[in-house]
Short mmCIF file of C-alpha atoms and ligand atoms in Angstrom, two decimals:
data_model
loop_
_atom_site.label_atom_id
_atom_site.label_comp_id
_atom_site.label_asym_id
_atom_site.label_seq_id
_atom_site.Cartn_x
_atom_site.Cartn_y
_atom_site.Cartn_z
CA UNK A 1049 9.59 -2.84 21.02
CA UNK A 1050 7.61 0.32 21.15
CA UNK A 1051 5.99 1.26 24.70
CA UNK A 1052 2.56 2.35 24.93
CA UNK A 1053 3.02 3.97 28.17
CA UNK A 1054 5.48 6.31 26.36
CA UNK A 1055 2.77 7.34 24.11
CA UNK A 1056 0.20 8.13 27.20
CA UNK A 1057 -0.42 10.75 29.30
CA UNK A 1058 -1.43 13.35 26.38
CA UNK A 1059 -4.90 15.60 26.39
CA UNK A 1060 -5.88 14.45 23.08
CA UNK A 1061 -6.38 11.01 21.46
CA UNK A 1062 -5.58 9.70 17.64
CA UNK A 1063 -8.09 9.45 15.00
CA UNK A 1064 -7.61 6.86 12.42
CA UNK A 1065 -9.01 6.73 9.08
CA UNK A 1066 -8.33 3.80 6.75
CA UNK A 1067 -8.41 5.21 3.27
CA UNK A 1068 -10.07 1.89 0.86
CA UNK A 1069 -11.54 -1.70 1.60
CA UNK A 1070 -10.66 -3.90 -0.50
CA UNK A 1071 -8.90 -7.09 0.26
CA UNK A 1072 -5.53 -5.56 2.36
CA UNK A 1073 -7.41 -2.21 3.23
CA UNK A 1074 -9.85 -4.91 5.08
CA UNK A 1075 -7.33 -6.43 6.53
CA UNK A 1076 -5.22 -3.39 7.44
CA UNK A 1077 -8.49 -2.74 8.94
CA UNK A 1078 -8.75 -5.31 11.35
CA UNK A 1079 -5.26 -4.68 12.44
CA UNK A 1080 -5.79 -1.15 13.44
CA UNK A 1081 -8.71 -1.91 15.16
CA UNK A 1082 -6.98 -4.04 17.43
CA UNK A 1083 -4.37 -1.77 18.58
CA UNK A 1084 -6.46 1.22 18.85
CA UNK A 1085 -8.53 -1.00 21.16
CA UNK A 1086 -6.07 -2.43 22.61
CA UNK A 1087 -3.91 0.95 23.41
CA UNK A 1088 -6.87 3.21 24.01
CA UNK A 1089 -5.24 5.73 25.71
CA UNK A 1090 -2.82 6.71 22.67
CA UNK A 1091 -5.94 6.36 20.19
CA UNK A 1092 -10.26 7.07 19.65
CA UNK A 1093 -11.10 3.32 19.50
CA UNK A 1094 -13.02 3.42 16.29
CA UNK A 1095 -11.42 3.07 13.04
CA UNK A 1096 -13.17 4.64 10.25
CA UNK A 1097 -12.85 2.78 6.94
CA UNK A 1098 -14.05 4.61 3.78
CA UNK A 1099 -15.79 2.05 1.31
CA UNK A 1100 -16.49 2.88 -2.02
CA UNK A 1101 -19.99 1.92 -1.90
CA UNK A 1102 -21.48 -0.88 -3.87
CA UNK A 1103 -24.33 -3.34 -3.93
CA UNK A 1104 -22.97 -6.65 -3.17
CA UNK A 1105 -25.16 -10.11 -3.15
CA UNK A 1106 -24.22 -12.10 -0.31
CA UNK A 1107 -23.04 -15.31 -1.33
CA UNK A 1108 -25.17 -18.49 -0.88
CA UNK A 1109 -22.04 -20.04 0.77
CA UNK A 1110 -21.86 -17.17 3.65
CA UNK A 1111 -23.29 -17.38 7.21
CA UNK A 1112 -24.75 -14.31 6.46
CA UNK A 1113 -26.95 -15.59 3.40
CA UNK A 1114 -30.44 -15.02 4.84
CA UNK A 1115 -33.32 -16.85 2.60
CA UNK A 1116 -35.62 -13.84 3.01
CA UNK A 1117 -33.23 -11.37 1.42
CA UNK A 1118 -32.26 -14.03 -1.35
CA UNK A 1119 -30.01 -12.76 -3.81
CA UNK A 1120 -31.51 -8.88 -3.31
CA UNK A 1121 -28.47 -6.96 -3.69
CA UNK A 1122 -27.47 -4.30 -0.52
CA UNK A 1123 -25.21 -1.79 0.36
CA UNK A 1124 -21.82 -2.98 1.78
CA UNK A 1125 -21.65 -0.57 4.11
CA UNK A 1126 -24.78 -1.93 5.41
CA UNK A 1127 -23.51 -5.48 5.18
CA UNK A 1128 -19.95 -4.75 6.95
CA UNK A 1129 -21.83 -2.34 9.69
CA UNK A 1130 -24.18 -4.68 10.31
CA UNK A 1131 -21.82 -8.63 10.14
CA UNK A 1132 -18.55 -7.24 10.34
CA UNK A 1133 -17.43 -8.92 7.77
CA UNK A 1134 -16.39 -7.49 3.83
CA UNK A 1135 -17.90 -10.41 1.99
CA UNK A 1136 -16.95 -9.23 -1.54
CA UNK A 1137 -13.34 -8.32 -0.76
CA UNK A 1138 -12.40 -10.01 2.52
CA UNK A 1139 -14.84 -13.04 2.95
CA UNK A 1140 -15.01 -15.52 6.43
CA UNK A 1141 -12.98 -12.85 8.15
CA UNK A 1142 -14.27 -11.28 11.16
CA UNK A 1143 -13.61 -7.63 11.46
CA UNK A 1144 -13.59 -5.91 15.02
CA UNK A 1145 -17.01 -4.32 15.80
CA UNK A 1146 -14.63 -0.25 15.83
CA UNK A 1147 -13.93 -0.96 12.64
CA UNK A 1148 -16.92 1.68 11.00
CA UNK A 1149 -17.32 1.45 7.70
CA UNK A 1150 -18.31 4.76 5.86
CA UNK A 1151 -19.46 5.41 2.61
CA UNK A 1152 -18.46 9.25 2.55
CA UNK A 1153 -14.65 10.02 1.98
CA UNK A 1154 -14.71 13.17 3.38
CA UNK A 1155 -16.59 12.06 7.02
CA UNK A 1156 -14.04 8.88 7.26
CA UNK A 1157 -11.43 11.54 7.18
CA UNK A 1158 -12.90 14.09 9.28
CA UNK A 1159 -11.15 15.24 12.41
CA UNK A 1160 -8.26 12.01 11.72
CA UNK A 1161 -4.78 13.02 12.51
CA UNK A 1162 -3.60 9.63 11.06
CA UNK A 1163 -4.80 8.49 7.17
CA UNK A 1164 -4.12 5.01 6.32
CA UNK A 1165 -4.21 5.07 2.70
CA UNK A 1166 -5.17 1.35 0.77
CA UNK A 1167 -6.66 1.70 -2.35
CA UNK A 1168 -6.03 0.19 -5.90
CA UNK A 1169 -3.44 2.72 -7.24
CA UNK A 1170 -5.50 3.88 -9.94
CA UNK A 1171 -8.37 5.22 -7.72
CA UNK A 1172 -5.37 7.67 -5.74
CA UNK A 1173 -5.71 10.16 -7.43
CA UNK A 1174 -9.47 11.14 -6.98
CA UNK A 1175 -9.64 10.24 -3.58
CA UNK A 1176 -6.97 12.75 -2.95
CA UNK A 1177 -8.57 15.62 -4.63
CA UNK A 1178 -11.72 14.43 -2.84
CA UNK A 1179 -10.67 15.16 0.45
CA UNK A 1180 -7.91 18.42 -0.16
CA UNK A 1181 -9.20 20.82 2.26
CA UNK A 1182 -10.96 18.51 4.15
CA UNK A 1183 -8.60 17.07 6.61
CA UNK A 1184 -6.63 18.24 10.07
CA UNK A 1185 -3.74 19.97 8.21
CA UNK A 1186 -1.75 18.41 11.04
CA UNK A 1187 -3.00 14.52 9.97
CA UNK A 1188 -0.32 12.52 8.63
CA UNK A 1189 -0.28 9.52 6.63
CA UNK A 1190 1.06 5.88 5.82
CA UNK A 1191 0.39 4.47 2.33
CA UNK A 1192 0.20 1.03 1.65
CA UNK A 1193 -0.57 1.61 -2.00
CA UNK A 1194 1.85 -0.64 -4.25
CA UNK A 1195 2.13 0.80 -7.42
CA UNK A 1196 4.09 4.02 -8.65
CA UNK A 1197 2.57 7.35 -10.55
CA UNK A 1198 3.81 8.69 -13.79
CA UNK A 1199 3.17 11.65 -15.35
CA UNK A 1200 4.69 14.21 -18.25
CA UNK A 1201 6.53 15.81 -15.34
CA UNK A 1202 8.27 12.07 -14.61
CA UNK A 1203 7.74 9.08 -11.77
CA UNK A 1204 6.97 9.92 -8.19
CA UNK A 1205 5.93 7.50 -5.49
CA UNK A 1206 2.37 7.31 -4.29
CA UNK A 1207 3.71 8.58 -0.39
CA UNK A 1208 4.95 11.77 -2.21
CA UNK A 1209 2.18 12.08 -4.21
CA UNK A 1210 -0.50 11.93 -1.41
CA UNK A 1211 1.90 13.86 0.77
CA UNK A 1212 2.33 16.78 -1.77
CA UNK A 1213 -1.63 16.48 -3.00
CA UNK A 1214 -2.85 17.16 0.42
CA UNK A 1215 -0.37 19.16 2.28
CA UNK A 1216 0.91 16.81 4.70
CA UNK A 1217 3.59 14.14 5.37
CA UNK A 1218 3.36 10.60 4.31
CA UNK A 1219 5.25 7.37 4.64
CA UNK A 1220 4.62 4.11 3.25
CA UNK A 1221 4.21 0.50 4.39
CA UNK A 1222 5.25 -2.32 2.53
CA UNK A 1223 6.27 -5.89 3.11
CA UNK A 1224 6.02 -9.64 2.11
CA UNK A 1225 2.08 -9.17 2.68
CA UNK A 1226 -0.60 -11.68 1.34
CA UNK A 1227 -3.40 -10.26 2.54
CA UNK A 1228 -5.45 -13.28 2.94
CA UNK A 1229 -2.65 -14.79 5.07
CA UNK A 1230 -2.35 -11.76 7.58
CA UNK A 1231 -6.17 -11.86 7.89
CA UNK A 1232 -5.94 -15.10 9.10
CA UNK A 1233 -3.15 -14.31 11.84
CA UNK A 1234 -0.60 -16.10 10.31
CA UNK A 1235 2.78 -14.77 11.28
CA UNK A 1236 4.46 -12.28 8.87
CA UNK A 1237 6.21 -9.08 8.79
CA UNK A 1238 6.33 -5.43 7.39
CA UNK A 1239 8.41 -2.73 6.80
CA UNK A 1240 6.86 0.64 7.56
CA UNK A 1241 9.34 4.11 6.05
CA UNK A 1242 8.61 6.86 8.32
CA UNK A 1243 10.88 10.00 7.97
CA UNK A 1244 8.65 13.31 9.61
CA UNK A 1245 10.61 16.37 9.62
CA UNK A 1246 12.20 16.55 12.87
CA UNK A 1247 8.82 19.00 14.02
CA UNK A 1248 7.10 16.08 14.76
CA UNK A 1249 9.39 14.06 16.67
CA UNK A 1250 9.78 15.44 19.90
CA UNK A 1251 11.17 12.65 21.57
CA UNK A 1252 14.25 11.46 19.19
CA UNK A 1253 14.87 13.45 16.20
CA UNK A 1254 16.13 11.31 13.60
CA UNK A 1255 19.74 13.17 11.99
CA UNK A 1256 19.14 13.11 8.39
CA UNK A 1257 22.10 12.99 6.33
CA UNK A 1258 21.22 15.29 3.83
CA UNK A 1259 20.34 17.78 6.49
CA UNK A 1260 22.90 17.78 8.80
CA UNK A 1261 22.80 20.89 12.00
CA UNK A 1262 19.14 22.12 10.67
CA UNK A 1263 17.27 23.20 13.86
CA UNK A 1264 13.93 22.38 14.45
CA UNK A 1265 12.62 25.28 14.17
CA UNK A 1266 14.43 26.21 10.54
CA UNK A 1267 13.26 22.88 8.69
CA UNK A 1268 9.68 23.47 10.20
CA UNK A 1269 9.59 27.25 8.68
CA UNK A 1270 11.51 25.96 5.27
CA UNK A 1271 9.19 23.02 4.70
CA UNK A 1272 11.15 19.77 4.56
CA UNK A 1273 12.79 17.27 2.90
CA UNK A 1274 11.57 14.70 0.68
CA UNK A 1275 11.87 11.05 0.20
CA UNK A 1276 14.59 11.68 -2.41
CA UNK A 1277 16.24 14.24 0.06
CA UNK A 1278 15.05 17.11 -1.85
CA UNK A 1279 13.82 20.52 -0.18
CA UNK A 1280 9.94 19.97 -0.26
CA UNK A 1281 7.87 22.57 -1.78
CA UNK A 1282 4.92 21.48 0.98
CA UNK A 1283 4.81 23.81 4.17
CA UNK A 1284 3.95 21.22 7.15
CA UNK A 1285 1.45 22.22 10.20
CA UNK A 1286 3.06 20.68 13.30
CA UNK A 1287 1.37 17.92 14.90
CA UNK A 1288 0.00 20.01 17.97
CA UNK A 1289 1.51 19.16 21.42
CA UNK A 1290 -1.94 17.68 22.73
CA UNK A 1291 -1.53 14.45 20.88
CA UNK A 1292 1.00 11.54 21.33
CA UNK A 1293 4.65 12.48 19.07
CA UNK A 1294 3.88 10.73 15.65
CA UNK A 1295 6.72 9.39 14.89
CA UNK A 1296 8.24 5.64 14.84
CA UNK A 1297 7.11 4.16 18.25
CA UNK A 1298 3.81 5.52 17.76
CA UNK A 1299 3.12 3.80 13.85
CA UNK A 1300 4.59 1.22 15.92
CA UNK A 1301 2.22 0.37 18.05
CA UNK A 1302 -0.79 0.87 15.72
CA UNK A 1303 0.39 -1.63 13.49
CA UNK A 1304 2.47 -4.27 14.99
CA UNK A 1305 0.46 -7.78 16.15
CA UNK A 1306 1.56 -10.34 17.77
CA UNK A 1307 0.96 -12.17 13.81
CA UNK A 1308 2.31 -8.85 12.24
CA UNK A 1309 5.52 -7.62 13.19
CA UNK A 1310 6.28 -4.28 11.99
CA UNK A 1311 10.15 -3.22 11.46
CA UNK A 1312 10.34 0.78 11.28
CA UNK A 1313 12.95 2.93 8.90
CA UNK A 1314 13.48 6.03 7.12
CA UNK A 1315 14.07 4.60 3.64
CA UNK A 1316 10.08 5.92 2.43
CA UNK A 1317 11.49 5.71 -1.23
CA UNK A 1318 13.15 1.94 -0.90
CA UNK A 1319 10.10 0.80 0.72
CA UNK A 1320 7.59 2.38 -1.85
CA UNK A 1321 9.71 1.06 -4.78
CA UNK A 1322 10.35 -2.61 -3.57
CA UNK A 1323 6.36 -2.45 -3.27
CA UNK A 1324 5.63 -1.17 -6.74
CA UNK A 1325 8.60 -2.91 -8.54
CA UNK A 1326 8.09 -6.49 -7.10
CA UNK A 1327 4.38 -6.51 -9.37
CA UNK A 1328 6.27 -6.22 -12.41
CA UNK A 1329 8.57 -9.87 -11.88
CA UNK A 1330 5.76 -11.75 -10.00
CA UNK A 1331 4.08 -10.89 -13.49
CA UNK A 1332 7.29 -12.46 -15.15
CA UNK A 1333 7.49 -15.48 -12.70
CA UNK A 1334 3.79 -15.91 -13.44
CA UNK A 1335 4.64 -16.70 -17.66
CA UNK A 1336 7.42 -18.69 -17.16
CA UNK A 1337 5.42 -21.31 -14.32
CA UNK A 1338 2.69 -21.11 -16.91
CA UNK A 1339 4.72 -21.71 -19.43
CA UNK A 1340 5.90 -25.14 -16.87
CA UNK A 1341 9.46 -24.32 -16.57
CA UNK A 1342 9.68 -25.17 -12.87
CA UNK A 1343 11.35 -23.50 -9.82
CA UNK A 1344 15.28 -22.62 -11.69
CA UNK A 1345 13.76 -20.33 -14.28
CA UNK A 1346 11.17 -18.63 -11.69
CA UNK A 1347 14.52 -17.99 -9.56
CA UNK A 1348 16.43 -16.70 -12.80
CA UNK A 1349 13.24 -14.28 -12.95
CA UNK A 1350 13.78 -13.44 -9.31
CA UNK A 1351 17.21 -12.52 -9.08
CA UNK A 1352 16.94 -10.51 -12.46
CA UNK A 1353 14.12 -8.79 -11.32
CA UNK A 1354 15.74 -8.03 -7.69
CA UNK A 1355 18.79 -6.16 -9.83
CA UNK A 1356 16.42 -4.08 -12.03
CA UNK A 1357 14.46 -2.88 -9.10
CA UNK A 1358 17.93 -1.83 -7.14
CA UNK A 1359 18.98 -0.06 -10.40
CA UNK A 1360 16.18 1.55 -10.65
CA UNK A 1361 15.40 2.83 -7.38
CA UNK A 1362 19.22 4.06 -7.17
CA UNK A 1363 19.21 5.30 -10.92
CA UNK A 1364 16.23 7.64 -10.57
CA UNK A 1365 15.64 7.73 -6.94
CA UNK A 1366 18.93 9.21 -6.08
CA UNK A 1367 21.41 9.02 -2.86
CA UNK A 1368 18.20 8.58 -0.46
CA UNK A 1369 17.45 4.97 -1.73
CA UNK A 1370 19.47 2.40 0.23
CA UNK A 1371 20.39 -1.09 -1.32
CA UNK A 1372 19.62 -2.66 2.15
CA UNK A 1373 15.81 -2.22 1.74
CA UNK A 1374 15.47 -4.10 -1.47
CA UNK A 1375 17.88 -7.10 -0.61
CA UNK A 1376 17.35 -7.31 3.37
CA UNK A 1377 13.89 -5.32 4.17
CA UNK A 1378 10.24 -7.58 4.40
CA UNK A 1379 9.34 -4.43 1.89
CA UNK A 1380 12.36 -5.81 -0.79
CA UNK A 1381 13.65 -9.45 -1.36
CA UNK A 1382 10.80 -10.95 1.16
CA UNK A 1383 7.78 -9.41 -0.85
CA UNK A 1384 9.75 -10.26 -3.97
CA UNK A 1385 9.22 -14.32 -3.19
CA UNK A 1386 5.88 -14.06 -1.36
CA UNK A 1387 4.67 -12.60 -4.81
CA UNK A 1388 6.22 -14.40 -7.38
CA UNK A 1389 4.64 -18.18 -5.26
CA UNK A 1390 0.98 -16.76 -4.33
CA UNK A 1391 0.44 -13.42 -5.39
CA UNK A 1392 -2.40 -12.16 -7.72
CA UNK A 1393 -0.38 -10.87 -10.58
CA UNK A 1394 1.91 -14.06 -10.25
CA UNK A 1395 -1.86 -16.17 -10.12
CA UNK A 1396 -3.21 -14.75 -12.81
CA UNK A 1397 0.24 -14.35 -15.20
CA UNK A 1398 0.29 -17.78 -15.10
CA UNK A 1399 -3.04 -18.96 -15.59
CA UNK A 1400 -2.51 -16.53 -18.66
CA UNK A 1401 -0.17 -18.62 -20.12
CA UNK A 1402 -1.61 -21.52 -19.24
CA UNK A 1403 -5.44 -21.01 -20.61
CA UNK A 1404 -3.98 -18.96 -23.51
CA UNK A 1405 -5.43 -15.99 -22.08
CA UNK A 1406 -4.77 -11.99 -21.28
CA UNK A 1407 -3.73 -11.55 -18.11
CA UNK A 1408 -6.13 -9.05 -17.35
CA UNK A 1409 -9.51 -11.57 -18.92
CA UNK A 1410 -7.92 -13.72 -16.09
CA UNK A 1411 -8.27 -10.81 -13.86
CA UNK A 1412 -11.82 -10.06 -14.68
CA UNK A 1413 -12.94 -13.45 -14.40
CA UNK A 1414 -11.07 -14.51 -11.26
CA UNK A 1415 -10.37 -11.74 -8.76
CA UNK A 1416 -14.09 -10.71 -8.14
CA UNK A 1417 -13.25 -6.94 -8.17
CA UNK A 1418 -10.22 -7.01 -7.14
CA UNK A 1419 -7.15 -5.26 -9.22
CA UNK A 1420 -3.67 -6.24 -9.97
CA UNK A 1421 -1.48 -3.35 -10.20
CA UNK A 1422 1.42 -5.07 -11.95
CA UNK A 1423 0.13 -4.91 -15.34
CA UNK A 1424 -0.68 -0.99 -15.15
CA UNK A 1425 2.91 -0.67 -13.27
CA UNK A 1426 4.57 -2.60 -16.40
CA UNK A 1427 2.97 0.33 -18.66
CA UNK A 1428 3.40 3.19 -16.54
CA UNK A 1429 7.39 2.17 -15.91
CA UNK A 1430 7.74 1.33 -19.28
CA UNK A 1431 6.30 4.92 -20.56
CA UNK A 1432 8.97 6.51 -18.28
CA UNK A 1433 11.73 4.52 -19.56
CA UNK A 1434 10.95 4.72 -23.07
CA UNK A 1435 10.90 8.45 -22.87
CA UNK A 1436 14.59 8.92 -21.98
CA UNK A 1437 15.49 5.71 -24.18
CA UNK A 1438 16.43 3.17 -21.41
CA UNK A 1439 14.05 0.35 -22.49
CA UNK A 1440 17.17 -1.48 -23.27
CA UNK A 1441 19.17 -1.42 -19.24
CA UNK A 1442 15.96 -2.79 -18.06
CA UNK A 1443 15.08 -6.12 -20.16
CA UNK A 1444 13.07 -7.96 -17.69
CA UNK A 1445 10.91 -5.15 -17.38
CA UNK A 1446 10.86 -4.25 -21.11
CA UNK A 1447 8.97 -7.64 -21.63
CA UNK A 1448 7.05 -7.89 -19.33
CA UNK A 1449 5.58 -4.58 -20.97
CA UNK A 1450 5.97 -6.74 -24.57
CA UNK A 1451 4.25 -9.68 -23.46
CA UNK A 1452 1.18 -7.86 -21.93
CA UNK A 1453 1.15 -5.93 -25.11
CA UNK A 1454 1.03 -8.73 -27.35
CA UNK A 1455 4.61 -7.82 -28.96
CA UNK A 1456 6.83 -10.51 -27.25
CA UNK A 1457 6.78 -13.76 -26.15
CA UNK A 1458 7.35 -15.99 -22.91
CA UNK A 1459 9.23 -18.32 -25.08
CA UNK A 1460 11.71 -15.20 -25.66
CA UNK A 1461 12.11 -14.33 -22.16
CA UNK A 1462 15.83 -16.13 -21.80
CA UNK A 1463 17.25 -14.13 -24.77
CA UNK A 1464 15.96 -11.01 -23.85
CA UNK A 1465 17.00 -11.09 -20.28
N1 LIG B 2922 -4.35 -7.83 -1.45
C1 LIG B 2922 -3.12 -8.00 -1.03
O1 LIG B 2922 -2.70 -9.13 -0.67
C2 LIG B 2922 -2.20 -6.83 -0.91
C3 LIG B 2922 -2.44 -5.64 -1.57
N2 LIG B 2922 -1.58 -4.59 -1.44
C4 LIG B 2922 -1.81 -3.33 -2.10
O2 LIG B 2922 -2.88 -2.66 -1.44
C5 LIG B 2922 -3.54 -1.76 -2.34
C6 LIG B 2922 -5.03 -1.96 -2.20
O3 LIG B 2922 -5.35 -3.24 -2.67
P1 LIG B 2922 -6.50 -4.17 -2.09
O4 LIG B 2922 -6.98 -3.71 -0.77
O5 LIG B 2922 -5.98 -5.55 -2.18
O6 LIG B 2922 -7.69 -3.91 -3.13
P2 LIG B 2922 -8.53 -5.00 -3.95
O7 LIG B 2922 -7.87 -5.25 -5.25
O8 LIG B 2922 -8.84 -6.17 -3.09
O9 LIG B 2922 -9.94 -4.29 -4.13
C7 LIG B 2922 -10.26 -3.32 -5.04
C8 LIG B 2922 -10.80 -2.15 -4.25
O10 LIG B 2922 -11.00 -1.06 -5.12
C9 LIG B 2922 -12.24 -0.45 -4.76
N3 LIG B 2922 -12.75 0.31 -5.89
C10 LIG B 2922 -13.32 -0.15 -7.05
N4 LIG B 2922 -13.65 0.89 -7.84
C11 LIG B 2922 -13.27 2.02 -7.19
C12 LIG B 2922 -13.33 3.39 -7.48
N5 LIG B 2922 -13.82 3.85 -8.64
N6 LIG B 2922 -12.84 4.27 -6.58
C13 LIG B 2922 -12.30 3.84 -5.43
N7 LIG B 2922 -12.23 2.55 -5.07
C14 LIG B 2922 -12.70 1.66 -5.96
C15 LIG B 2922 -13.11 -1.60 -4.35
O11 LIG B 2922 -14.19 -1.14 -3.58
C16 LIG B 2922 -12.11 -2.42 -3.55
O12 LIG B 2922 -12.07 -1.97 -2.23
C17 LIG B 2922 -2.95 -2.08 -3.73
O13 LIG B 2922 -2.01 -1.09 -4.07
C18 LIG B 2922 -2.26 -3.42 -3.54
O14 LIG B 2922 -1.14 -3.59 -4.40
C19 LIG B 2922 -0.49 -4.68 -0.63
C20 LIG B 2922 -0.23 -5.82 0.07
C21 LIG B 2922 -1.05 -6.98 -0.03
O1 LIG B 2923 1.69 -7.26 -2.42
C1 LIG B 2923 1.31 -8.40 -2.21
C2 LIG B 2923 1.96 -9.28 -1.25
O2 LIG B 2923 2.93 -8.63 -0.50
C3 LIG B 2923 0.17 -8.95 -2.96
O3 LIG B 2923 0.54 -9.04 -4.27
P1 LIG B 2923 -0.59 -9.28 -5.36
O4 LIG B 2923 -1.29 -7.97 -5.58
O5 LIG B 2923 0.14 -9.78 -6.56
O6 LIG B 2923 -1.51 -10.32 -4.76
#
């Protein structure tokens, strides 16, 4: 367990800025909130929250439904400032009164040495470029994006792609994480990859394997490595002496509740994957409930869908990715069955097959604004793989890309898997 006294005694204070609001950056929210309160010595109490600003009607069914407003439409900003509560994306959940929320990106982030980034995958990439130039080089971040990015130059994970975007490190947190469920303070846990250069940890620099006998002072002049153990192109500012180390018992304490336990490691690529991956066979699990053939097939899905993710992860993630994460981590196996019972994509997959729908009319119709990533994951995976002709070594995924596309069917899952 991390101690907070450890942390003390330092001149300056952490900001924290949580990056998106919708149903788990809410909730990620709340959690933050409580520990910077709660260890308010280590951290500036307030939590700034950036939210894409929208005019929301407050349901007739809230507390907060006031007859004179009716169903006049108002900033949510305004509504979470003012209730503490997100009613569109995280309704009858109380928020802490630090938790600010702020309709300009580039404010949130001003002056934050820690960026907690929770946004819808798709909406990563303009944020980013929305705030380059505008943060403490020195800030580091955690992203709790699931999803991964892929471009003509290949696949990259979201913590590399913020990291590398904006100049600064960034790990990733991942586990077996309903949102809805943590809100409420039932028990679960997380699995937050965290692997600075060795700059920022003053108290216990962690060896890395692929960078054996590199002092300090070396790896902070030649940049560092990356999540795949390459030498990173990005030149990191130290995190300046004034502030609390960074590193693992820090994250620790700013995200671990008594109804959230937190387990910290340096596998950022494991833990990014097992996040992104997972969307793809809760999608899967999702037809073949629909399709009502019961809890054998949905664990066929599982276990099919836990090999392609290691095989991926090692295939084009290299030596850095460590089997452990997917089959023992919260961020691997755990998430893996959490989504394919309750998730979204697993929710609306099957009512898909069910109502003879598209997953993604389900979507619009039942998620009130909020977004699946495993259907745009299925696509994005599938491009990459059909480049370099591997369609074939990855059949669960393969159609899971078919059947969103119209070109398979559930009924052909078993022979194509
Ligand atoms: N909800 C959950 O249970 C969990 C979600 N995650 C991951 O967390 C990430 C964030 O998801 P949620 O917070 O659940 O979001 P969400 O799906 O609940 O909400 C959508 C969010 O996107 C925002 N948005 C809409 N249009 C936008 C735009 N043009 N630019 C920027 N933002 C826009 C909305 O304001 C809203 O905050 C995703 O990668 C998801 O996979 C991870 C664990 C649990
Ligand atoms: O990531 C999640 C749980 O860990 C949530 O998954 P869904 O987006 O499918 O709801």
């Amino acid at each position: 367990m991390a101690s907070a006294a450890l942390l003390g005694g330092h001149e300056r204070k952490h900001k924290v800025t949580v990056v998106g609001s919708g149903n788990w950056g809410s909730t990620i929210s709340k959690i933050v909130a409580e520990n910077t309160r709660a260890n308010n010595t280590i951290f500036e109490e307030d939590v700034q929250m950036w939210v894409y600003e929208e005019e929301v009607t407050i349901p007739k069914d809230s507390k907060f439904y006031d007859e004179t407003v009716g169903d006049k439409p108002q900033k949510l900003t305004s509504i979470i400032n003012k209730y503490h509560e997100n009613v569109k994306y995280l309704p009858g959940i109380t928020l802490p009164s630090n938790v600010i929320a702020n309709p300009s990106l580039r404010d949130a982030v001003k002056d934050s040495t820690i960026l907690v980034f929770n946004l819808p995958h798709q909406f990563i990439n303009n944020a980013c470029k929305e705030i380059r130039g505008h943060i403490l080089p020195y800030a580091r971040g955690i992203s709790c994006v699931k999803g991964v990015n892929v471009s003509d130059e290949g696949i990259s994970l979201f913590s590399e792609w913020i990291g590398d975007g904006l100049g600064i490190y960034c790990g990733a947190l991942s586990g077996a994480n309903i949102a809805t469920e943590i809100a409420n303070e039932k028990w679960s846990e997380t699995t937050i990859a965290y692997d600075p250069p060795p700059m920022d940890n003053s108290r216990a620099p962690t060896p890395r394997s692929s960078s054996p006998n590199i002092s300090i002072t070396s790896l902070a002049e030649a940049g560092h490595r990356d999540a795949r153990g390459r030498a990173s192109k990005t030149k990191l500012t130290p995190v300046p002496a004034e502030y609390p180390p960074l590193d693992h018992d820090c994250f620790r304490v700013l995200f671990h509740r008594p109804y959230f336990h937190v387990q910290m490691v340096s596998d950022v690529a494991g833990v990014s994957l097992g996040g992104a991956l997972k969307n793809i066979v809760a999608l899967a699990a999702g037809f073949v409930d629909g399709r009502g053939w019961g809890d054998n097939a949905k664990a066929a899905i599982m276990r099919i869908g836990l090999m392609e993710m290691v095989k991926f992860g090692k295939e084009f993630f290299g030596e850095t990715v460590q089997t452990a994460t997917f089959t023992e981590s919260s961020a691997g196996v755990a998430d893996l069955i959490t989504s394919c019972s309750g998730g979204r994509n697993f929710r609306c997959a099957r009512k898909a097959v069910e109502k003879g729908m598209t997953v993604q009319e389900v979507e619009h119709e039942d998620l009130n604004g909020q977004m699946l990533q495993g259907t745009s994951t299925a696509y994005e995976v599938n491009s990459f793989l059909k480049k370099r002709g591997l369609e074939s070594n990855y059949p669960l995924f393969t159609a899971v890309n078919g059947i969103l596309r119209g070109e398979r069917t559930v009924d052909e899952i078993p022979s194509l898997v």
